[in-house]
Short mmCIF file of C-alpha atoms in Angstrom, two decimals:
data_model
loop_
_atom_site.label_atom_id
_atom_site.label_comp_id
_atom_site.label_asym_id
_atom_site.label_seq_id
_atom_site.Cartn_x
_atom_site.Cartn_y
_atom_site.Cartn_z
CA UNK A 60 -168.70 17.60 33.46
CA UNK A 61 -167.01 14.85 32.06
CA UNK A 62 -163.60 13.53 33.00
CA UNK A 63 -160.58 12.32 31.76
CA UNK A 64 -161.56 9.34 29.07
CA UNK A 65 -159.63 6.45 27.94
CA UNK A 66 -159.57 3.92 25.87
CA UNK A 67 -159.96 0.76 25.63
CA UNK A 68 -160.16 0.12 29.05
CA UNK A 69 -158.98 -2.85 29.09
CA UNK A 70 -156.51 -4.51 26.28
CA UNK A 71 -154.85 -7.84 25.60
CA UNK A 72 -152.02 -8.43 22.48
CA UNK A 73 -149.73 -10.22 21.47
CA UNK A 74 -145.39 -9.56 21.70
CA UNK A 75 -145.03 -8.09 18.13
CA UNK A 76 -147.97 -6.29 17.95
CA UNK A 77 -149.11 -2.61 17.15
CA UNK A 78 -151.31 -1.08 20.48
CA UNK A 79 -152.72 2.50 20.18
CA UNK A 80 -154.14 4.04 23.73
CA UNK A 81 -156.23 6.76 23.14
CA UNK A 82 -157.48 9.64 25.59
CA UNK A 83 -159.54 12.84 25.33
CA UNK A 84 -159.09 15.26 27.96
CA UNK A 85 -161.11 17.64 30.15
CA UNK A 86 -162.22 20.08 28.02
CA UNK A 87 -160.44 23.41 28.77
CA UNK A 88 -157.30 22.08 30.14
CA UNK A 89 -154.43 22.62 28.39
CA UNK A 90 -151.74 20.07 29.89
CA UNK A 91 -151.85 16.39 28.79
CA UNK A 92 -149.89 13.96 30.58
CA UNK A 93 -149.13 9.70 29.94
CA UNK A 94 -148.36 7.78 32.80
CA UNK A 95 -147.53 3.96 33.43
CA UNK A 96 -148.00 2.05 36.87
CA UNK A 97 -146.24 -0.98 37.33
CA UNK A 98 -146.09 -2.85 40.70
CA UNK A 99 -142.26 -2.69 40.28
CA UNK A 100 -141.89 1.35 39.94
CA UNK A 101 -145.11 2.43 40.68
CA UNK A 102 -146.05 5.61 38.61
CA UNK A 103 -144.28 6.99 36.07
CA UNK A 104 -144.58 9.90 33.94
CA UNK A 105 -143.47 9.26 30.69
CA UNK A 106 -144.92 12.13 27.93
CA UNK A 107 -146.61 15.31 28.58
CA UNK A 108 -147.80 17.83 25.96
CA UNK A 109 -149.00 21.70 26.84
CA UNK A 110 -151.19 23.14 23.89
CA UNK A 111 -150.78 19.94 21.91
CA UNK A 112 -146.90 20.15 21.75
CA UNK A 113 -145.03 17.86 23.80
CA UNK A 114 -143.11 19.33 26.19
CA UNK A 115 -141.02 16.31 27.66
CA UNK A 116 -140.49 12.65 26.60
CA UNK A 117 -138.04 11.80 28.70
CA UNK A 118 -139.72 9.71 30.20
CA UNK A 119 -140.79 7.31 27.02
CA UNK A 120 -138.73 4.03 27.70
CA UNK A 121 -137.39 3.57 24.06
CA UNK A 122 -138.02 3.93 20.46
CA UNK A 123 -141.29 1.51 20.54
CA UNK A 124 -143.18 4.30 22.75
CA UNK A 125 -144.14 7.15 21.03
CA UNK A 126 -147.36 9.90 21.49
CA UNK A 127 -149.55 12.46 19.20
CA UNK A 128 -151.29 15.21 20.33
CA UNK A 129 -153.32 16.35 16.98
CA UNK A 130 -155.86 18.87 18.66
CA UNK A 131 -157.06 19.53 22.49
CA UNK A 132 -159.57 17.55 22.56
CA UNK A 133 -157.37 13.69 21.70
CA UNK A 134 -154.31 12.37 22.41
CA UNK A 135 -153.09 8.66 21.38
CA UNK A 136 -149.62 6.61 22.69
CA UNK A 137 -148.74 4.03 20.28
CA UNK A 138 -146.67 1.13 21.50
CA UNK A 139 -144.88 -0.56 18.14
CA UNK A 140 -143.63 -3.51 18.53
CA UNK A 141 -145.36 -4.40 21.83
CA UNK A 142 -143.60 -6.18 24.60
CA UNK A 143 -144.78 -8.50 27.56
CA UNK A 144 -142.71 -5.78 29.82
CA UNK A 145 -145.12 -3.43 28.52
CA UNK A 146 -147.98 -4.81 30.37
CA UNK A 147 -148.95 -2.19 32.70
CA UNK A 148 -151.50 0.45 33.38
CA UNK A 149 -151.71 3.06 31.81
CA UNK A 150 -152.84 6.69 32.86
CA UNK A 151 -153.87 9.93 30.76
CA UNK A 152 -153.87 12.99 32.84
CA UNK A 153 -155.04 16.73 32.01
CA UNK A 154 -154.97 19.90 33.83
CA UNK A 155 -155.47 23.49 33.60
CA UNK A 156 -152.02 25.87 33.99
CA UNK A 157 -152.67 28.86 36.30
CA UNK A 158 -155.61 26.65 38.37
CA UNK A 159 -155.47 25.87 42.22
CA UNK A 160 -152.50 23.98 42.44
CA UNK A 161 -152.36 23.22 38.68
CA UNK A 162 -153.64 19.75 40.01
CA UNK A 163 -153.87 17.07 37.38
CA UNK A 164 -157.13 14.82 36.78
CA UNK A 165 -156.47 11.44 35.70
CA UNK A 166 -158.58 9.17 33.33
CA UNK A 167 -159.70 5.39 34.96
CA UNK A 168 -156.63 3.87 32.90
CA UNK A 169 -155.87 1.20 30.17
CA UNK A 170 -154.72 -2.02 31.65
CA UNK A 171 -152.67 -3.69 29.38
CA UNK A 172 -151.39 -7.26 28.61
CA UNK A 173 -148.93 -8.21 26.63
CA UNK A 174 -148.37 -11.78 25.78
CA UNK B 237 -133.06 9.71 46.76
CA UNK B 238 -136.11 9.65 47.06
CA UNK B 239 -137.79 12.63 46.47
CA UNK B 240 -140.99 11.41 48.52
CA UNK B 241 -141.34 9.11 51.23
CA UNK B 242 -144.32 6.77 52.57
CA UNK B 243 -143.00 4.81 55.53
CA UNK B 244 -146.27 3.23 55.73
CA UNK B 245 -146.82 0.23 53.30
CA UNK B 246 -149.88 -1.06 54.93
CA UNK B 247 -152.28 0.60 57.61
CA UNK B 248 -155.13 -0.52 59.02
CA UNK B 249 -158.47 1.34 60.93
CA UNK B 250 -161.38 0.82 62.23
CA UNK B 251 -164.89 2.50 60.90
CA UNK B 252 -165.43 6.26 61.97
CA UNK B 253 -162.00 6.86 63.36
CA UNK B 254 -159.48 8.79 62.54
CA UNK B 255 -155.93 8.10 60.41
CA UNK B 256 -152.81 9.93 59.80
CA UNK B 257 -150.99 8.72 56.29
CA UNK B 258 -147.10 9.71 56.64
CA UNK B 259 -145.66 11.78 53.80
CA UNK B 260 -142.00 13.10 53.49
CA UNK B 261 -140.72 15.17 50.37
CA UNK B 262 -137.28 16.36 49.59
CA UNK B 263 -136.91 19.50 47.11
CA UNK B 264 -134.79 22.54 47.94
CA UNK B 265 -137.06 24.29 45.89
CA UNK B 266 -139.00 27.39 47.57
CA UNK B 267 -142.12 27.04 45.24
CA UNK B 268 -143.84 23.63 45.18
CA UNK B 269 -147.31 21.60 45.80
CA UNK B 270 -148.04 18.50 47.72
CA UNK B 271 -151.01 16.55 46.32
CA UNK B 272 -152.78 12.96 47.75
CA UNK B 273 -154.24 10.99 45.12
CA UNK B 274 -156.77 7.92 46.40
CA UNK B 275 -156.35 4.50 44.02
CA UNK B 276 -159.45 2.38 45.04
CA UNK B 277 -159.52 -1.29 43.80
CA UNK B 278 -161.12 -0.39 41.13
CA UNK B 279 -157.97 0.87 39.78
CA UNK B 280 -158.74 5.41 38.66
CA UNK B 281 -156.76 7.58 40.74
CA UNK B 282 -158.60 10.25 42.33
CA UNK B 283 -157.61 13.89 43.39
CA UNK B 284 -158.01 14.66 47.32
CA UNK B 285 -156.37 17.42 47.86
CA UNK B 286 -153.71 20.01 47.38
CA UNK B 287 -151.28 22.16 49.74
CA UNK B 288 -149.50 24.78 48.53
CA UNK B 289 -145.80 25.41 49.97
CA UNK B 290 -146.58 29.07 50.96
CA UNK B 291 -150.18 28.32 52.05
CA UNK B 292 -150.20 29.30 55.25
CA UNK B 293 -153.25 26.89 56.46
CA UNK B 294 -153.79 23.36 56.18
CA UNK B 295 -155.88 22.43 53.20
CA UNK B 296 -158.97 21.10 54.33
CA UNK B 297 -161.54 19.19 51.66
CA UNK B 298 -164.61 17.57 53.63
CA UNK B 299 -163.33 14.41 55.72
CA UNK B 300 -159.94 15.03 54.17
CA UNK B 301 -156.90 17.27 56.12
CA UNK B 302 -153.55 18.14 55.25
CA UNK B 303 -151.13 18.39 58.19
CA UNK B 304 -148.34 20.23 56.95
CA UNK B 305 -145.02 21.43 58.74
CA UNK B 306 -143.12 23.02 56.47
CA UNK B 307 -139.71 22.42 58.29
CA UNK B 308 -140.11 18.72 58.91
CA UNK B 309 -140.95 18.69 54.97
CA UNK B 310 -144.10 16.54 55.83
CA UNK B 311 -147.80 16.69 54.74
CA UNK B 312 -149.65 13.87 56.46
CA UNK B 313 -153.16 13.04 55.21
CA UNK B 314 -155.48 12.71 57.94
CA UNK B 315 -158.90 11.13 57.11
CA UNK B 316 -161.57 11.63 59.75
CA UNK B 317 -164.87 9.38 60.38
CA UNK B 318 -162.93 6.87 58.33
CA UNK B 319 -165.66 4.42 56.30
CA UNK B 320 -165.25 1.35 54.35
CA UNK B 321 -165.42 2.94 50.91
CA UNK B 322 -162.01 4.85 52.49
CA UNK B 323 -160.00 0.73 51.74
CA UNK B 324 -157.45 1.92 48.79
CA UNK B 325 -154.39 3.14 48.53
CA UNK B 326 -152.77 6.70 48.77
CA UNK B 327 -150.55 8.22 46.72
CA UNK B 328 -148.81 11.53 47.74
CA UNK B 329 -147.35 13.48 44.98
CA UNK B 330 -144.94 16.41 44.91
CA UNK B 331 -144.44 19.06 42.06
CA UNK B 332 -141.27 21.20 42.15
CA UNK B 333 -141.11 25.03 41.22
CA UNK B 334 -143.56 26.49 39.21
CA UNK B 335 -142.75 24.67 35.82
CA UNK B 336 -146.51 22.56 35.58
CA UNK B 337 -145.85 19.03 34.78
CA UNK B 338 -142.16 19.12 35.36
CA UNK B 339 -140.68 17.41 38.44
CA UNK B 340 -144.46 15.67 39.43
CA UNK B 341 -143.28 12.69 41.72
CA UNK B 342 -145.75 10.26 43.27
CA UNK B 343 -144.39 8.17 46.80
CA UNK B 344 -144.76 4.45 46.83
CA UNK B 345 -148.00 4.76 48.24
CA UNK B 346 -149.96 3.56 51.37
CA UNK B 347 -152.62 0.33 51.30
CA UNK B 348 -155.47 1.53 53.43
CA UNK B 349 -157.52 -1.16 54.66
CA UNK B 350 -160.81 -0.03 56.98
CA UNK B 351 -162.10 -2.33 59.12
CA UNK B 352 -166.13 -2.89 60.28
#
């Protein structure tokens, strides 16, 4: 079965610029979660959605950070205007409510750089 | 405070033993699960295992063991046979009460290196 997929794996901007990280989940699960790892304060969970609605964004840092759920299956985080204290990596999670542990599965990650 | 604790920044083995990884949570919640994530180099986290606060066994997945003691509030990871492709770091992660995705902390983490 497939896991959690991200992408791009790997992206590089510029300050001012529009970034869109996308992820599709396990199929099945019904929790989607955004994370960001920083060396600073390690992993953070900033959105998470359960049947496509989002549940908690408390953890989005400000107004430039925001995330769509359209259907099960995708999920995008849009960073508008992008900053170099944005560069980071970040994680897409899903899970299955009512499974052993409700453990989440995370995707490989986006590493981003802002410049 | 911090809701969990890895006193150990750095630890090193040697092949094929065995290693404890120190975790400490804090919740005065009844209902919660303990989870260790593996980050190799290469950067994906990775699911270990899970522990369930009223499981009364230590989860046990392969090379992987949880040693947990409820009233220290501690669920060590103990990796037996240890092998090079074991080098990463390990994240332990708490999640509160029974709301999924709510109150899902991960420690600092621990840099496992495995020596030959």
């Amino acid at each position: 079965d497939a896991g959690v997929i991200q992408s791009p794996r790997h992206e590089v901007t510029e300050m001012g610029q529009e970034v869109t990280l996308r992820c599709k989940p396990i199929s099945g699960h019904d929790y989607l979660f955004w994370y960001r790892q920083t060396m600073m304060r390690g992993l953070e969970l900033l959105i998470y959605f359960n049947n496509n609605v989002p549940i908690d964004d408390s953890g989005m840092p400000e107004d430039r950070f925001s995330a769509k759920m359209p259907n099960a299956s995708f999920s995008t985080l849009k960073i508008q205007p992008s900053e170099p204290r944005d560069s980071a990596v970040y994680f897409c999670a899903s899970g299955l409510s009512g499974s052993k542990g409700e453990t989440q599965y995370f995707g490989p990650g986006t590493r981003l750089l802002v410049l | 405070a911090q809701k969990i604790t890895q006193t150990q920044p750095g630890m090193f083995v040697q092949e094929k033993e065995a290693v404890t990884l120190d975790c400490t949570y804090d919740t005065s919640d009844q209902s919660y699960g303990l989870f260790w994530y593996k980050q190799p180099s290469s950067g994906e986290m990775i699911f270990l295992i899970y522990q369930g606060s009223y499981d009364e066994q230590n989860a046990t997945e392969g090379r992987y063991s949880l040693n947990f003691q409820k009233a220290r509030k501690s669920a060590n990871l103990v990796i037996s046979a240890s092998q090079l492709g074991d080098s990463a770091m390990y994240f332990c992660a708490m999640r509160e009460g029974n709301n999924y995705g709510q109150n899902f902390v991960f420690g600092p983490g621990t840099r496992l290196s495995v020596l030959p």
